[in-house]
Short mmCIF file of C-alpha atoms in Angstrom, two decimals:
data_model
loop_
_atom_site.label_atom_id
_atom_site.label_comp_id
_atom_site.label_asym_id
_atom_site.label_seq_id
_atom_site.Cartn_x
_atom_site.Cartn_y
_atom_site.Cartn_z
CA UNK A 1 16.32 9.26 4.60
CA UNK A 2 15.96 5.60 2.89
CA UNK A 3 19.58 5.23 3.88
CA UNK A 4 19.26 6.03 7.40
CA UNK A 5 15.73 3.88 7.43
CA UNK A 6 17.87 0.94 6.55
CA UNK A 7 20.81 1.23 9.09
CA UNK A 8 18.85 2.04 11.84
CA UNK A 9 16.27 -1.11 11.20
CA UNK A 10 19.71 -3.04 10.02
CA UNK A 11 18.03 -3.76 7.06
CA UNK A 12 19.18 -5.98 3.56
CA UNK A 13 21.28 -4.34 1.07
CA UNK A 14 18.59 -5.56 -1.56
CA UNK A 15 16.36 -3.74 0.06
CA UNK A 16 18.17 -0.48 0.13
CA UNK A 17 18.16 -1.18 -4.01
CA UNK A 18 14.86 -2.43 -4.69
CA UNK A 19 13.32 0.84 -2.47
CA UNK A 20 15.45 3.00 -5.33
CA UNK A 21 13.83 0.83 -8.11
CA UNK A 22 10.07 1.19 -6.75
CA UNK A 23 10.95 4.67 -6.39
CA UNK A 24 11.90 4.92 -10.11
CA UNK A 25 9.28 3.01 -11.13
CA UNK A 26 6.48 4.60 -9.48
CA UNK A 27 7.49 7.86 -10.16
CA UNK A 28 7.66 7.20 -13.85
CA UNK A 29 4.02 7.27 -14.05
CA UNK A 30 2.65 9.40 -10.86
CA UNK A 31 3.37 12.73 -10.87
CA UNK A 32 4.15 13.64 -7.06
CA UNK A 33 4.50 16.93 -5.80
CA UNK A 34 7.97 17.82 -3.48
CA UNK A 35 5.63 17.78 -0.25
CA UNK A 36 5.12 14.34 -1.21
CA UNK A 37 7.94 12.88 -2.01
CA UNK A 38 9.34 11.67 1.58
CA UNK A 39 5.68 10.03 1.46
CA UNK A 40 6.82 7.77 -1.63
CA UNK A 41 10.24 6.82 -0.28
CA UNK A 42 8.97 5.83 2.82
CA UNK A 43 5.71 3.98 1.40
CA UNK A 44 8.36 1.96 -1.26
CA UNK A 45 10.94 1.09 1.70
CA UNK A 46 7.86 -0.32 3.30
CA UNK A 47 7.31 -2.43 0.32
CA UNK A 48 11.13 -3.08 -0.06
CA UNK A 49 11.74 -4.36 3.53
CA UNK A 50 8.48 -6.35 3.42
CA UNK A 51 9.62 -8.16 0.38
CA UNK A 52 13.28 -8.44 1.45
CA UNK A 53 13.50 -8.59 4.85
CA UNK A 54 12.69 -10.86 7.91
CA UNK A 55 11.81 -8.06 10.17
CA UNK A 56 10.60 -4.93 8.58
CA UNK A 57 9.82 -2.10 9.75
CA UNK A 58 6.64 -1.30 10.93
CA UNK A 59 4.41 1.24 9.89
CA UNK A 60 4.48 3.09 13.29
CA UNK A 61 8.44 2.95 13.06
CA UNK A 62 8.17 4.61 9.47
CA UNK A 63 5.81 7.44 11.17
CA UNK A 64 7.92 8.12 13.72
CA UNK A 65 11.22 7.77 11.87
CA UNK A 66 9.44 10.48 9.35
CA UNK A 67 9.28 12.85 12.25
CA UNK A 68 5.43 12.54 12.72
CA UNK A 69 5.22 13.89 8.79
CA UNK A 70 2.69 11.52 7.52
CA UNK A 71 -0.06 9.23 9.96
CA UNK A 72 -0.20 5.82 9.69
CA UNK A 73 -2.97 6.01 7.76
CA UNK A 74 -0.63 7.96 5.03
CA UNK A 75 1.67 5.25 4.65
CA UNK A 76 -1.01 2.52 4.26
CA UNK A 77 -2.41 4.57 1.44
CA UNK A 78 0.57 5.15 -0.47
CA UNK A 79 1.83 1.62 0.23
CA UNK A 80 -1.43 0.41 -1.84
CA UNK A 81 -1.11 3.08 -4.55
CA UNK A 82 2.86 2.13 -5.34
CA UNK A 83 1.68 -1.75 -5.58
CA UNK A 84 -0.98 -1.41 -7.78
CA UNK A 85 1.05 1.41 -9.50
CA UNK A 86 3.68 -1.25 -9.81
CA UNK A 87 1.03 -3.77 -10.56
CA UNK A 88 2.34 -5.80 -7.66
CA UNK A 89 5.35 -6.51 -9.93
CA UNK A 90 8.18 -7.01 -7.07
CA UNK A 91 10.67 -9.23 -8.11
CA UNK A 92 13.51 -7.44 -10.11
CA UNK A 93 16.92 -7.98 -10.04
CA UNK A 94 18.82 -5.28 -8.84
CA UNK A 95 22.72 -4.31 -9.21
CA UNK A 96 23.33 -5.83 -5.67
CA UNK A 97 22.22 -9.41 -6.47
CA UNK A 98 25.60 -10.27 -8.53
CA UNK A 99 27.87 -8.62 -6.54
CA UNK A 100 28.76 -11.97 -4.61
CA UNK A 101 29.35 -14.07 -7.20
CA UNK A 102 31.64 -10.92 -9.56
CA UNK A 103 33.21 -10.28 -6.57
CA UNK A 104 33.93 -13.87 -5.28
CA UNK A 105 34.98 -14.62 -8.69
CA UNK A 106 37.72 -11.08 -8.62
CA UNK A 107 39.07 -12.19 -5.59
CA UNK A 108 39.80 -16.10 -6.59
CA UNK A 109 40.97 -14.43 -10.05
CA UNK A 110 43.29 -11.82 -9.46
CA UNK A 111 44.56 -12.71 -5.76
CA UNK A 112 43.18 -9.44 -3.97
CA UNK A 113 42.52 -8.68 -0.78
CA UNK A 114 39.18 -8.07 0.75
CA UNK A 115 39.10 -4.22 0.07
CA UNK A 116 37.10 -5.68 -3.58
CA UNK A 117 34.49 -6.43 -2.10
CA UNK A 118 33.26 -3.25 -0.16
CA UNK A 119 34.74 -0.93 -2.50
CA UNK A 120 32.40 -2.84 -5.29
CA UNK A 121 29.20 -2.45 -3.10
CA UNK A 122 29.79 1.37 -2.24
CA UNK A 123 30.32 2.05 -5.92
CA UNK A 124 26.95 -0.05 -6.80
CA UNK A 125 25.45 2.45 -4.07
CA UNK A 126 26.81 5.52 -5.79
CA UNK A 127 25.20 4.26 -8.70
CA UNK A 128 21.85 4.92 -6.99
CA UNK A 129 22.35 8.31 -6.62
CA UNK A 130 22.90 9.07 -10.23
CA UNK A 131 19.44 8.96 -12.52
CA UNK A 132 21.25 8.64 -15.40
CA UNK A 133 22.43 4.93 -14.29
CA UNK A 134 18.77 3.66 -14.98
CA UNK A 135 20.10 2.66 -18.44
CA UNK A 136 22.64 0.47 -17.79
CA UNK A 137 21.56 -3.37 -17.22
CA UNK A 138 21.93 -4.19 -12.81
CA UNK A 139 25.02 -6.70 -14.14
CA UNK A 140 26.43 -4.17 -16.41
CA UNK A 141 26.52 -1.78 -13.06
CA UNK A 142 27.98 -4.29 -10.79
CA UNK A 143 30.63 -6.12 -13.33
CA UNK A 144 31.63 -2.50 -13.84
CA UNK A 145 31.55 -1.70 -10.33
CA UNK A 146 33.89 -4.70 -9.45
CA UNK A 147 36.27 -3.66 -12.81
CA UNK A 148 36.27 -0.30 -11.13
CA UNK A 149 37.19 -1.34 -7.86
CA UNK A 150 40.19 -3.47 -8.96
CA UNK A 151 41.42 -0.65 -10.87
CA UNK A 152 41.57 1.71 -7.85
CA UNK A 153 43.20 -0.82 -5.72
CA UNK A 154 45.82 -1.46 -8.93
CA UNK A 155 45.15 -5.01 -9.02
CA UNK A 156 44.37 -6.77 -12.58
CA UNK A 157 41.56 -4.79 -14.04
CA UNK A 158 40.06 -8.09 -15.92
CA UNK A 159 40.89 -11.39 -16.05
CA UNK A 160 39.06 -14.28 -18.60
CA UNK A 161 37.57 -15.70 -15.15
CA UNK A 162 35.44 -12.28 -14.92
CA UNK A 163 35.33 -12.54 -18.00
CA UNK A 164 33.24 -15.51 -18.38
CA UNK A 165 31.77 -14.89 -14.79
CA UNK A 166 30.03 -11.71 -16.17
CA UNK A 167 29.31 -12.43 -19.53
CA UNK A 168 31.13 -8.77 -20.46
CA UNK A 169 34.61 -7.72 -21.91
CA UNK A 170 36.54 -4.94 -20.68
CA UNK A 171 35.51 -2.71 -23.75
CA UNK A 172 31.89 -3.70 -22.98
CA UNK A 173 32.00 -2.43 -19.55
CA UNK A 174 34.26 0.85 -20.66
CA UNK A 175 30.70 3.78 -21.03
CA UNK A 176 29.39 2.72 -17.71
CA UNK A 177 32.88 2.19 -15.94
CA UNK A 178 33.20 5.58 -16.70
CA UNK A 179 29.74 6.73 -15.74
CA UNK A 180 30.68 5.22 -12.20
CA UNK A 181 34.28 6.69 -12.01
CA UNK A 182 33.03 10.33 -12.56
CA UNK A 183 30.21 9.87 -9.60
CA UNK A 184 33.25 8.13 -7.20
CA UNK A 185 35.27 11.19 -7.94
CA UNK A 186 32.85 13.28 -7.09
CA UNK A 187 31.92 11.94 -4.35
CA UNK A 188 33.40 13.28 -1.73
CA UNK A 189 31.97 16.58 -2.86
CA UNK A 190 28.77 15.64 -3.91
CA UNK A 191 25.50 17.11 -2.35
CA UNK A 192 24.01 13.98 -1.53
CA UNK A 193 26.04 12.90 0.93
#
């Protein structure tokens, strides 16, 4: 549902990412029961898009978009328990945020095409869907995402520009490379489509 939220408000890819991080965060401490959980996601994309974006969402969008589930008075609720939750801590960096600069850097370094660049961000957006990604640092996910993507496309896997660029190796990038490899394979038959 977050993912159809932000195509049909055309919304940031940051915001996409930082929704998944309030998410995580908030549900680290609250304990929220399945009925409930649509509630969250569409009280932290509020959040998100009001952080992120120029022109949200609005509240009466988010009821309607959630099928009438939850009033407007729902959302407003939840949208203050997730900030103080979060303490009103907002500003994180998320995987999404270095993707320009690893990916500007790939494609000055190793002569590709533009087929980096959108293979990098839909691998950074796998990455979401996988819990287990929460312990890899946002950079390690998107250098890894970009090493990843040259490697399909059988272009230079590293170069010393990325290198430098990233602040990783190839061997330091190897665990979470292949972290993101086995979700890309399976992606096509994953349940979270």
């Amino acid at each position: 549902m977050i993912v159809q939220v932000g195509e049909e408000y055309k919304l940031q890819a940051e915001t996409l990412h930082l929704c998944v991080n309030y998410i995580d965060r908030f549900l680290a401490h609250v304990p929220v029961s399945r009925s409930k959980l649509q509630l969250v996601g569409v009280g932290c994309m509020l959040v998100a898009s009001k952080y992120e974006d120029v022109s949200p969402p609005t509240v009466e969008d988010l009821v309607y978009i959630s099928d009438n589930t939850y009033t407007r008075e729902d959302i407003l609720k939840m949208e203050g328990m997730i900030l103080q939750r979060l303490q009103f801590n907002l500003s994180v960096v998320t995987s999404v945020a270095f993707l320009p600069n690893f990916t500007r850097v790939a494609m000055s370094s190793c002569g590709c095409d533009g087929m980096v660049v959108p293979l990098a961000y839909y691998l950074v957006e796998l990455s979401l869907l996988s819990y287990g990604f929460v312990k890899w640092r946002p950079s390690e996910v998107s250098a890894s995402a970009v090493r990843l993507a040259l490697h399909t496309l059988r272009l230079p896997a590293w170069t010393p520009q990325l290198e430098q660029a990233t602040g990783y190796c190839a061997a330091d990038l190897t665990a979470c490379v292949s972290d993101l490899y086995i979700i890309f394979a399976g992606a096509e038959t994953s349940q979270l489509q």
